[in-house]
Every structure is written in C-alpha cells, then in structure tokens.
XYZ file of C-alpha atoms in Angstrom:
565
model
C -34.363 -127.060 115.212
C -36.618 -124.262 115.676
C -35.045 -121.693 118.026
C -37.052 -119.483 120.426
C -40.352 -121.135 119.394
C -40.698 -123.614 122.084
C -42.292 -121.532 124.938
C -45.141 -120.480 122.634
C -46.315 -124.069 122.155
C -49.681 -124.724 123.881
C -48.463 -128.346 124.534
C -45.417 -127.256 126.438
C -47.321 -124.524 128.313
C -49.894 -127.031 129.525
C -47.104 -129.444 130.548
C -45.284 -126.792 132.620
C -48.405 -125.784 134.472
C -49.181 -129.433 135.444
C -45.670 -130.609 136.309
C -45.801 -129.519 139.913
C -49.312 -131.136 140.319
C -48.099 -134.227 138.951
C -45.146 -134.546 141.213
C -47.573 -134.273 144.236
C -50.216 -136.567 143.009
C -48.253 -139.323 141.357
C -46.932 -141.035 144.454
C -50.315 -142.197 145.693
C -51.101 -143.737 142.325
C -47.710 -145.572 142.156
C -48.845 -147.784 144.977
C -51.770 -149.154 143.004
C -51.380 -152.714 141.484
C -52.068 -152.612 137.725
C -54.367 -155.636 138.098
C -56.542 -154.340 140.860
C -59.690 -152.333 140.117
C -59.427 -148.617 140.994
C -61.547 -145.598 140.222
C -60.485 -143.254 137.326
C -59.561 -140.421 139.891
C -56.960 -142.688 141.393
C -55.312 -144.127 138.162
C -55.358 -140.673 136.543
C -53.068 -139.401 139.304
C -50.177 -141.451 137.520
C -50.536 -139.304 134.399
C -49.175 -135.804 133.630
C -52.814 -134.713 133.059
C -55.038 -135.933 135.896
C -58.077 -133.812 135.142
C -57.986 -134.429 131.355
C -57.475 -138.044 132.055
C -60.610 -138.288 134.139
C -62.530 -136.625 131.409
C -61.202 -139.187 128.952
C -62.190 -142.167 131.167
C -65.738 -140.854 131.800
C -67.390 -143.953 130.280
C -65.755 -145.936 132.994
C -66.436 -143.478 135.830
C -69.278 -145.384 137.267
C -67.226 -148.428 138.111
C -63.598 -149.195 138.822
C -61.414 -150.933 136.261
C -57.837 -152.246 136.317
C -54.901 -150.270 134.874
C -54.954 -152.840 131.932
C -58.483 -151.850 131.162
C -57.979 -148.210 131.418
C -54.901 -148.486 129.154
C -56.686 -150.380 126.430
C -59.580 -147.861 126.570
C -57.238 -144.945 126.149
C -55.602 -146.812 123.236
C -58.870 -146.911 121.430
C -59.548 -143.302 122.085
C -56.069 -142.341 120.931
C -56.273 -144.233 117.680
C -59.730 -142.733 116.941
C -58.265 -139.375 117.608
C -55.332 -139.978 115.267
C -57.540 -140.929 112.403
C -59.725 -137.858 112.887
C -56.635 -135.660 112.862
C -55.226 -137.166 109.673
C -58.712 -136.456 108.116
C -58.476 -132.798 109.267
C -54.981 -132.478 107.734
C -56.086 -133.860 104.436
C -58.998 -131.409 104.392
C -56.661 -128.504 104.977
C -54.304 -129.732 102.208
C -57.183 -129.741 99.740
C -57.162 -126.038 99.912
C -53.549 -125.897 99.402
C -53.906 -123.571 96.468
C -54.838 -120.839 98.835
C -51.584 -121.475 100.860
C -48.012 -120.585 100.467
C -45.511 -123.354 99.659
C -43.957 -123.127 103.204
C -47.326 -123.641 104.654
C -48.137 -126.531 102.386
C -44.713 -128.173 103.387
C -45.546 -127.845 107.001
C -49.051 -129.406 106.511
C -47.393 -132.233 104.488
C -45.126 -132.902 107.372
C -48.124 -133.079 109.636
C -49.826 -135.473 107.301
C -46.738 -137.667 107.192
C -46.464 -137.784 110.870
C -50.114 -138.258 111.386
C -50.077 -141.412 109.149
C -47.203 -142.751 111.251
C -49.195 -142.199 114.413
C -52.086 -144.224 113.010
C -49.796 -147.054 112.233
C -47.991 -146.886 115.579
C -51.204 -146.741 117.687
C -52.763 -149.627 115.661
C -49.571 -151.760 116.254
C -49.468 -150.906 119.801
C -53.097 -151.842 120.484
C -52.644 -155.191 118.630
C -49.637 -156.032 120.748
C -51.293 -155.266 124.178
C -54.990 -156.292 123.440
C -55.834 -159.392 125.441
C -52.514 -159.439 127.373
C -51.301 -158.573 130.896
C -47.931 -157.666 132.178
C -47.324 -161.344 132.924
C -47.876 -162.408 129.269
C -46.158 -159.510 127.472
C -42.406 -160.092 126.963
C -40.018 -157.270 128.051
C -39.088 -156.763 124.326
C -42.759 -156.170 123.359
C -43.240 -153.803 126.382
C -40.249 -151.840 125.172
C -41.617 -151.818 121.573
C -44.990 -150.282 122.600
C -43.399 -147.646 124.928
C -41.151 -146.744 121.979
C -44.021 -146.412 119.602
C -46.182 -144.409 121.998
C -43.043 -142.246 122.776
C -42.846 -141.598 119.007
C -46.538 -140.672 118.734
C -45.970 -137.775 121.097
C -42.865 -136.775 119.296
C -44.587 -136.789 115.890
C -47.358 -134.560 117.305
C -44.901 -132.071 118.738
C -42.871 -132.033 115.387
C -46.203 -131.053 113.635
C -46.737 -128.189 116.137
C -43.130 -127.084 115.806
C -43.217 -126.996 111.989
C -46.501 -124.959 111.932
C -45.421 -122.450 114.634
C -42.100 -121.889 112.753
C -43.910 -121.146 109.440
C -45.168 -117.632 109.492
C -47.295 -118.199 106.434
C -49.131 -121.146 108.084
C -51.043 -118.843 110.507
C -54.228 -119.220 108.572
C -54.381 -122.963 109.272
C -53.074 -123.104 112.787
C -56.277 -122.375 114.561
C -57.857 -125.355 112.752
C -55.093 -127.746 113.768
C -53.332 -126.614 116.948
C -56.382 -126.795 119.183
C -57.451 -130.347 118.341
C -53.724 -131.469 118.229
C -53.215 -130.179 121.756
C -56.049 -132.262 123.093
C -54.848 -135.212 120.986
C -51.260 -134.857 122.467
C -52.639 -134.838 125.994
C -54.658 -137.955 125.193
C -51.466 -139.604 123.791
C -49.604 -138.641 126.994
C -52.288 -140.112 129.137
C -52.195 -143.407 127.045
C -48.452 -143.606 127.472
C -48.718 -143.031 131.229
C -51.474 -145.686 131.701
C -49.428 -148.061 129.484
C -46.352 -147.393 131.658
C -48.453 -147.969 134.810
C -50.000 -151.202 133.518
C -47.129 -152.819 131.645
C -43.684 -151.314 131.977
C -41.550 -152.845 134.648
C -39.487 -150.631 136.964
C -36.297 -152.618 136.034
C -35.190 -153.704 132.593
C -33.584 -156.985 132.197
C -29.897 -157.500 132.582
C -28.073 -157.876 129.124
C -27.934 -161.389 128.044
C -24.413 -160.898 126.643
C -22.450 -158.920 129.279
C -19.695 -157.650 126.871
C -22.008 -157.044 123.938
C -19.237 -157.463 121.500
C -19.633 -158.651 117.979
C -16.865 -159.257 115.525
C -18.600 -159.562 112.140
C -16.933 -156.333 110.987
C -13.239 -156.643 111.363
C -11.163 -153.636 110.222
C -14.185 -152.391 108.187
C -14.812 -155.708 106.548
C -18.121 -157.266 106.561
C -18.840 -161.012 106.068
C -22.051 -161.610 104.110
C -24.014 -164.708 103.731
C -25.620 -164.689 100.142
C -26.401 -166.714 97.181
C -23.846 -167.653 94.594
C -25.738 -165.279 92.186
C -25.498 -162.309 94.523
C -21.831 -163.209 95.171
C -21.142 -163.053 91.529
C -22.768 -159.721 91.199
C -20.660 -158.418 94.212
C -17.565 -159.716 92.500
C -18.066 -157.240 89.663
C -17.401 -154.418 92.055
C -13.732 -153.339 91.678
C -13.327 -151.983 95.342
C -14.705 -155.184 97.068
C -12.023 -155.520 99.729
C -14.654 -154.210 102.190
C -16.655 -157.382 101.801
C -14.840 -160.538 102.766
C -15.862 -163.791 104.233
C -15.204 -165.610 107.557
C -17.068 -167.527 110.050
C -19.530 -164.866 111.359
C -21.865 -163.768 108.638
C -24.805 -161.283 108.093
C -27.706 -162.657 106.143
C -28.415 -160.897 102.862
C -31.463 -161.732 100.687
C -30.553 -159.761 97.624
C -27.903 -157.174 96.515
C -27.882 -154.352 94.010
C -25.030 -152.078 93.007
C -25.186 -148.334 92.484
C -22.506 -147.064 90.256
C -22.475 -143.625 88.490
C -20.478 -144.996 85.624
C -23.363 -147.388 84.574
C -21.591 -150.568 85.362
C -23.779 -151.486 88.331
C -27.597 -152.229 88.450
C -28.456 -148.546 88.967
C -26.926 -145.159 88.650
C -28.865 -143.466 91.460
C -29.502 -144.301 95.023
C -33.217 -143.634 94.758
C -33.673 -146.081 91.947
C -32.043 -148.728 94.080
C -34.364 -148.039 96.991
C -37.298 -148.156 94.831
C -36.305 -151.701 93.776
C -36.097 -152.890 97.329
C -38.974 -155.190 98.591
C -41.849 -153.768 100.609
C -42.624 -154.627 104.179
C -39.866 -157.218 104.566
C -39.698 -158.656 108.042
C -36.009 -159.114 108.052
C -36.056 -162.905 108.525
C -34.766 -163.503 105.205
C -31.998 -161.072 105.538
C -31.149 -157.541 104.342
C -31.658 -156.069 100.905
C -28.107 -154.768 100.335
C -27.404 -151.667 98.258
C -23.742 -151.218 97.552
C -22.975 -147.701 96.633
C -19.597 -147.244 94.910
C -17.376 -144.124 95.385
C -18.873 -140.860 94.047
C -20.768 -137.713 94.950
C -24.452 -138.408 94.818
C -26.517 -135.215 94.673
C -29.792 -136.783 95.698
C -32.505 -136.278 98.265
C -32.946 -139.810 99.568
C -36.077 -140.834 101.572
C -36.586 -144.271 102.624
C -40.187 -144.856 103.407
C -41.814 -146.848 106.259
C -42.456 -149.846 104.067
C -38.879 -150.095 102.914
C -37.539 -152.180 105.970
C -34.294 -153.984 106.625
C -32.219 -152.100 103.927
C -28.506 -152.122 104.310
C -26.417 -149.532 102.522
C -22.659 -149.932 102.210
C -20.414 -147.299 100.569
C -16.852 -147.339 99.735
C -15.845 -145.300 102.762
C -16.160 -141.899 104.417
C -15.513 -139.109 101.888
C -15.580 -141.716 99.119
C -19.369 -142.431 98.886
C -21.045 -139.030 99.534
C -24.737 -138.174 99.575
C -25.186 -134.346 99.478
C -27.873 -131.594 99.276
C -28.508 -128.065 100.410
C -32.092 -127.637 101.521
C -32.504 -125.323 104.515
C -34.989 -123.477 106.678
C -33.972 -120.044 105.161
C -34.783 -121.353 101.706
C -38.317 -122.308 102.706
C -38.009 -125.892 103.898
C -39.254 -126.976 107.375
C -36.494 -128.288 109.538
C -38.051 -131.759 109.353
C -37.978 -131.910 105.455
C -34.700 -130.010 104.980
C -32.623 -133.306 105.352
C -30.522 -134.608 102.502
C -31.241 -138.178 103.706
C -34.210 -139.330 105.602
C -35.155 -142.879 106.786
C -38.189 -144.268 108.585
C -38.076 -147.862 107.348
C -37.295 -150.146 110.263
C -34.024 -152.098 110.593
C -31.963 -149.778 108.409
C -28.188 -150.047 108.333
C -25.742 -147.743 106.799
C -21.940 -148.422 106.619
C -18.980 -146.404 105.205
C -20.738 -143.320 103.849
C -20.793 -139.580 104.252
C -24.051 -137.514 104.485
C -23.773 -133.773 103.844
C -25.932 -130.624 103.832
C -23.935 -127.910 102.195
C -26.373 -125.076 102.838
C -23.893 -123.572 105.171
C -24.146 -121.900 108.638
C -25.809 -118.804 106.977
C -28.885 -120.914 106.139
C -29.502 -121.889 109.755
C -31.486 -125.134 110.130
C -30.203 -127.473 107.528
C -30.295 -131.287 108.237
C -27.924 -133.755 106.756
C -29.763 -136.920 108.087
C -33.141 -137.294 109.678
C -33.506 -140.637 111.314
C -36.966 -141.899 112.396
C -36.251 -145.603 111.684
C -36.670 -148.037 114.615
C -33.780 -150.330 115.271
C -31.561 -148.455 112.980
C -27.839 -148.496 112.836
C -25.058 -146.236 111.342
C -21.491 -147.632 111.453
C -18.428 -145.759 110.231
C -20.391 -142.863 108.722
C -19.797 -139.173 108.574
C -22.468 -136.471 109.025
C -21.609 -132.928 107.939
C -23.552 -129.764 108.205
C -23.707 -126.739 110.615
C -26.944 -126.094 112.546
C -29.108 -129.302 113.046
C -26.824 -131.714 111.356
C -28.174 -134.966 112.615
C -31.899 -135.160 113.560
C -32.274 -138.257 115.758
C -36.011 -137.854 115.461
C -37.680 -140.833 117.087
C -37.596 -144.559 118.076
C -34.393 -146.608 118.699
C -31.028 -145.786 117.120
C -27.326 -146.765 117.365
C -24.279 -144.950 115.976
C -20.844 -146.542 116.125
C -17.486 -145.028 114.975
C -19.135 -142.156 113.266
C -18.013 -138.556 112.755
C -20.496 -135.669 113.339
C -19.794 -132.156 112.440
C -21.916 -129.206 113.268
C -22.587 -125.988 115.249
C -25.943 -125.165 116.876
C -27.728 -128.136 118.262
C -26.055 -130.391 115.737
C -27.322 -133.620 117.363
C -30.934 -133.117 118.207
C -34.332 -134.852 118.436
C -36.253 -137.358 120.568
C -35.058 -140.855 119.807
C -33.536 -143.258 122.192
C -30.057 -142.905 120.626
C -26.631 -144.286 121.726
C -23.436 -142.957 120.235
C -20.480 -145.211 120.845
C -16.869 -144.673 119.915
C -17.888 -141.631 117.780
C -16.042 -138.344 117.034
C -18.053 -135.116 117.751
C -16.584 -132.060 116.051
C -18.033 -128.660 116.736
C -17.145 -126.226 114.061
C -17.221 -122.516 113.353
C -20.760 -121.030 113.766
C -22.127 -117.712 112.515
C -20.904 -114.553 114.405
C -22.576 -114.119 117.867
C -23.548 -117.781 117.921
C -22.318 -120.409 120.335
C -22.134 -124.070 119.739
C -24.314 -126.657 121.568
C -23.591 -130.278 120.674
C -26.923 -131.721 121.678
C -30.497 -130.443 121.872
C -32.602 -133.347 123.156
C -36.308 -133.133 122.824
C -38.004 -135.415 125.340
C -41.243 -133.729 126.193
C -42.983 -136.251 128.505
C -41.662 -137.885 131.609
C -42.908 -141.340 130.424
C -41.008 -141.232 127.141
C -38.130 -143.791 126.941
C -35.955 -141.421 125.026
C -32.612 -139.667 125.407
C -29.178 -139.119 123.939
C -26.366 -141.252 125.391
C -22.773 -140.543 124.361
C -20.448 -143.339 125.461
C -16.698 -143.594 124.837
C -16.740 -140.636 122.248
C -14.116 -138.085 121.368
C -15.354 -134.447 121.693
C -12.711 -132.170 119.900
C -12.891 -128.945 117.923
C -13.068 -129.113 114.113
C -10.118 -127.543 112.344
C -12.053 -124.336 111.666
C -13.319 -123.600 115.113
C -11.587 -120.748 117.083
C -11.818 -122.119 120.473
C -10.764 -118.725 122.126
C -13.598 -116.755 120.795
C -16.355 -119.339 120.324
C -18.112 -120.905 123.240
C -19.094 -124.586 122.951
C -21.400 -126.507 125.356
C -22.361 -130.168 125.729
C -26.057 -129.370 125.161
C -29.078 -127.397 126.030
C -32.791 -128.417 126.793
C -34.981 -128.110 123.651
C -37.959 -129.648 125.502
C -39.058 -129.821 128.978
C -37.726 -133.341 129.914
C -34.645 -133.165 127.816
C -32.260 -135.963 128.672
C -28.590 -136.398 127.673
C -25.718 -138.352 129.182
C -22.059 -138.126 128.486
C -20.138 -141.171 129.883
C -16.666 -142.665 129.619
C -15.856 -140.064 126.806
C -12.877 -137.761 126.100
C -13.961 -134.157 126.451
C -11.414 -131.681 125.172
C -10.684 -128.478 127.045
C -12.506 -126.110 124.727
C -15.829 -126.957 126.231
C -17.131 -124.166 128.441
C -16.602 -125.134 132.199
C -20.321 -124.742 132.785
C -20.889 -127.618 130.367
C -24.514 -126.889 129.619
C -26.473 -123.869 128.368
C -30.049 -122.773 129.035
C -32.535 -122.695 126.203
C -34.371 -119.654 127.334
C -34.392 -118.358 130.856
C -35.362 -120.913 133.449
C -37.098 -123.186 131.069
C -36.634 -126.949 131.725
C -33.736 -126.388 134.234
C -35.666 -128.363 136.900
C -37.184 -130.988 134.726
C -34.381 -131.987 132.375
C -31.863 -134.694 133.016
C -28.222 -134.168 132.197
C -25.737 -136.760 133.430
C -21.955 -137.131 133.279
C -20.024 -140.270 134.256
C -16.362 -141.007 134.216
C -15.330 -138.852 131.410
C -11.785 -137.743 130.780
C -9.956 -134.840 129.254
C -9.561 -131.199 130.293
C -13.181 -130.419 129.540
C -14.527 -133.234 131.686
C -13.922 -131.437 135.061
C -17.420 -131.115 136.598
C -16.426 -128.824 139.453
C -17.576 -125.683 137.491
C -20.742 -127.151 136.007
C -24.150 -125.576 136.123
C -26.043 -125.898 139.394
C -29.406 -126.824 137.859
C -31.523 -129.376 139.553
C -31.483 -131.263 136.362
C -27.757 -131.731 136.314
C -26.142 -134.765 137.817
C -22.743 -136.228 138.265
C -23.916 -139.913 138.136
C -22.563 -143.128 139.346
C -22.195 -146.493 137.474
C -25.549 -147.757 138.578
C -27.263 -144.936 136.889
C -24.927 -144.824 133.895
C -25.759 -148.436 133.223
C -29.295 -147.481 132.436
C -28.119 -145.622 129.326
C -26.001 -148.358 127.872
C -26.743 -150.254 124.583
C -28.090 -153.421 126.355
C -30.328 -151.601 128.775
C -31.377 -148.389 127.039
C -31.830 -149.957 123.593
C -32.178 -153.612 124.463
C -29.485 -153.916 121.743
C -28.626 -157.493 122.556
C -31.949 -158.317 120.973
C -31.326 -156.862 117.489
C -27.793 -155.417 117.096
C -26.132 -158.854 116.585
C -28.063 -159.290 113.308
C -26.502 -156.130 111.874
C -22.873 -157.287 112.196
C -21.915 -153.941 113.690
C -19.570 -154.139 116.730
C -20.920 -152.790 120.025
C -20.368 -152.747 123.697
C -23.481 -153.698 125.582
C -22.521 -152.394 129.023
C -20.125 -149.984 130.566
C -16.555 -150.207 129.536
C-alpha cells in the first residue's frame, strides 16, 4: 500500500476533523426509532458528517421523514453521484494521450472502481426499496452493508492511487474535489442505512461448530455429470479429487495443462470460457490447473461468478508475475492474480509476485470478490503481498509470506488455521503483518486472524529486524488476533503507529487468548484503540458472526470453524 500518503487525503482530513463532533452528537440520534418521523437535523447526528448530511437532505427539510425514507433518498443521490463521477473519469481518459502511462493507469483504476460502485449502489437500492427492517432478512442487510462499505473503499482506493502517482497531478484537481463530496455522501448513505436497517446484534450461528468435512486430507468430493467425470479422469494426478457422501456441485469442468493434453494451456483462456453471471445455483465452473509455473497476469472479472480453481498443490501449481509500484504500476493493479467475481474458490495453488523487496509495493493477489474462499494456498511476495481489498473473504490453511503490510486492505476477512511468515525486508525497514484500511465507523470490515501460526520465515534475522502485528493504514483500522500462536520474535509492543498520533484513538486492535512467547500483552502499546478482549467481543469476529459464513461456506466444501475454538 501507499506509505506516507494517507494524511494528505482530503477524505481522511475531513473525517479526522469530524470524529470528535460525531462522538458527541451521535448518542441523541441513537435513541430515535427508524420508523418514526424525525427532522433531518436529528437523523443526521447519526452520521459522520452531520452538516453535509443536512445539506443532502434539503429536499426533505420542510417535513420530517423516517430513517427508512432518508436512507432511500440518500441511496438515490449516491447512485446519481456515482454515475456522474464515472462520466467524469471517462472524459479524463479521453485525453489520455496527454498523460503519462502511470497517470492513465491510475485513472483506469478509478474507472474500474467507479463502475463497481454504480453496480453496488444499484443492487443495494433494489434490495431495500419498498422494504423495512421487519421485512429485510439479516443476510440481505449484511449484503447491503457490505456493498456500501465497498463503495467507500473503492472511492478511497481511487484517491490513494491518484495521490501516489506524481504524474497524475494534472487530473487530480478535476477528480479529487468531486470525489471528496461523493465519499461523504456514500458515508452518509451507509450511516443512514445502518440506522434504519442494521440490527445491533447479529444472529447466532445456525451451526455452532461450523465444521464441514467435504475436504478430507486435501481431497474434494465433486458432484458432476458422467461426461465431466470422464474429462477429470484424464488428469494423471487426480488423487485430489475423490468421491464420498458429501459433495460439492459442479456444473462444468475444464483442465489447464501446459503440455497441451487438457482443454487449455493457459489459465486466462480457461477463465474466458467460463459462463457469464452465473448465480451459483447450478454449481461451480471448475478449472483444474495441473502442476506447472504459469507466468500469467490473471484477472477474474465481476461477471465471472462462482469459479472454482483447483491446483495440484502448493509449489506445484504456481501463478507468477513481477509487476510493482517502482516499475510504474499502481499498487491496485500490480497484482499477479486479481479477482472480483463473486463466489470464487481457490484450492491447492501458489500465487507469487517476484518483484522483490527492492520494488516496494508488489501484490501477489488482490481480492475484491464477495463470498470468496482460498483453501490450502500460498501467497508469496514482500511488501503488500495479499490485498484483501473489499467485501467478504475467508482463508483457510494458507501460507502468507511478506514484509511491510503484507496483509492489507478493507475487506471483512477471516484467516483461520493459516501460517503467517514475515520475511527479510529492505535495510532500515520493519515488518508489519497487517495494515487494515477501515475508513468509516459504519463499515463492517476488518481482519480477523484465528488459530493461525505467526512465525519467522527462514530468511528473517529476528535479532536485527523488528516485526509487528500491524499498523493503522486508515483511521478506523480494525484487526483481531485470537487463539493463535505468536512466536517470540514479535516486538513486545505488538503494534506500530502509521505516522505520529494518526488513528491511535480510533483504530480497534484486539487480542484474545493467544499463545506463544510473542502473545504476552503486558508490554503492548497503550493506545486507546488497543484492547485485550474477552470471549464475548472475540465472538463478533468469528466466521459465523463476522462473515455470516454458515450461509455460504458450506457450499464451497472448505472446512471451517464457525465460532471460537
């Protein structure tokens, strides 16, 4: 991610100035029933931007409305603003011949993210239009809060990319000002939705243990047609795929093999053959990737939904690239592998970015896919290895290697039974395992690390290099380590500041029932944002509660624990 750029963001500066005001004004608004008519001045107290909120709700200022009505009105305004911003980006791209390649890449990121925002806002509005909190199921409420959280994240990602690209200065003045207002509007929409629809307590998990045994010793049971089974039987290393009672539904299967004996020789060709906008009800489109080193930049688009990729194992099926920030790529588009198509599943694969520590930001995987799962995968790079960008994500029994902020982003992400390996950084650098990017108090995002192993990589000199559990990339950064093994090489302070006093009061860092020499919390930072939490708080960041994983993870076949161990 972009170092030392954050404090110059107008979005963050505004948020800092309004944080104290919000804390004092929100309590009175919290007592308002979402169904009762209230004036805009009252309902706006529940948002991070009360004054801006009142200006947005001016058409309703002559009469009182309910929180539901205000929320729907703000949705319409947000959708209109997102469409106008997309038009603005397209106009700036039309004059791309006058811009440098790095500026064009930053604008292309903004276009990509703006298109997602239009989709997310439209889907959110369709979901809530004509409903109330009594008729909107919890799963749908979580869907909308997740999408609105991603809209804010997408906007901030556009800002970060433009600010980090020196050659984009000529277009910033045309983009940052309207985007700042848009982001405030999106924040107001999220706050009003939270006030109207989001319940204070999420449901209890329907499956207390949350266990699923479809994968047994790395073997997956697949329910497929006889034709697809015949195709699968042509794969020499098929011991991974065996049958038993519990099965994962597969609609079709293709094989990627570099020798030419499969359906395709490249992963991108297999992705191109996948159906468009599948709803997942008919099963996964399975891409089986045989052992080999695939030098490809793979991007799974938003319309390529419910893809499942299975490799021959970690360090057997390898996808690799070397794009980096130093070489002119934005952090966002430096990834070797990127996915935004919902319902994605990857199993038994390695993802690498080989740019090296000297090239700074160089992402192996960027994940912005809702309800996505990585099982028994390895992520290998240095700075910014795994970009958990947005939406809901689950990682199980994965290996993650890196140096500075090597797990970063603003998804709701749970890592369970994973191995986190800090490795040797550049001289004068320290390691930070996480840099979570929650920028708004109403976003349902954070990084939850449960029952993982935090140990040094073989190349790390633990006597000269300091390693921390994380640092606050954005103002409301939120990360929890629970029930994990933390080796003694972790600095006793545990956490490191980003820059000065930034976010030390507003971030949320929790530790619960960890073990190992590095888990001792007696010497931890004394920030207001750091907490040694109890089981009640820790339960809020489990798979079943934080991700509502019982509603979707069973279909993937990946094992998981829904609650605390």
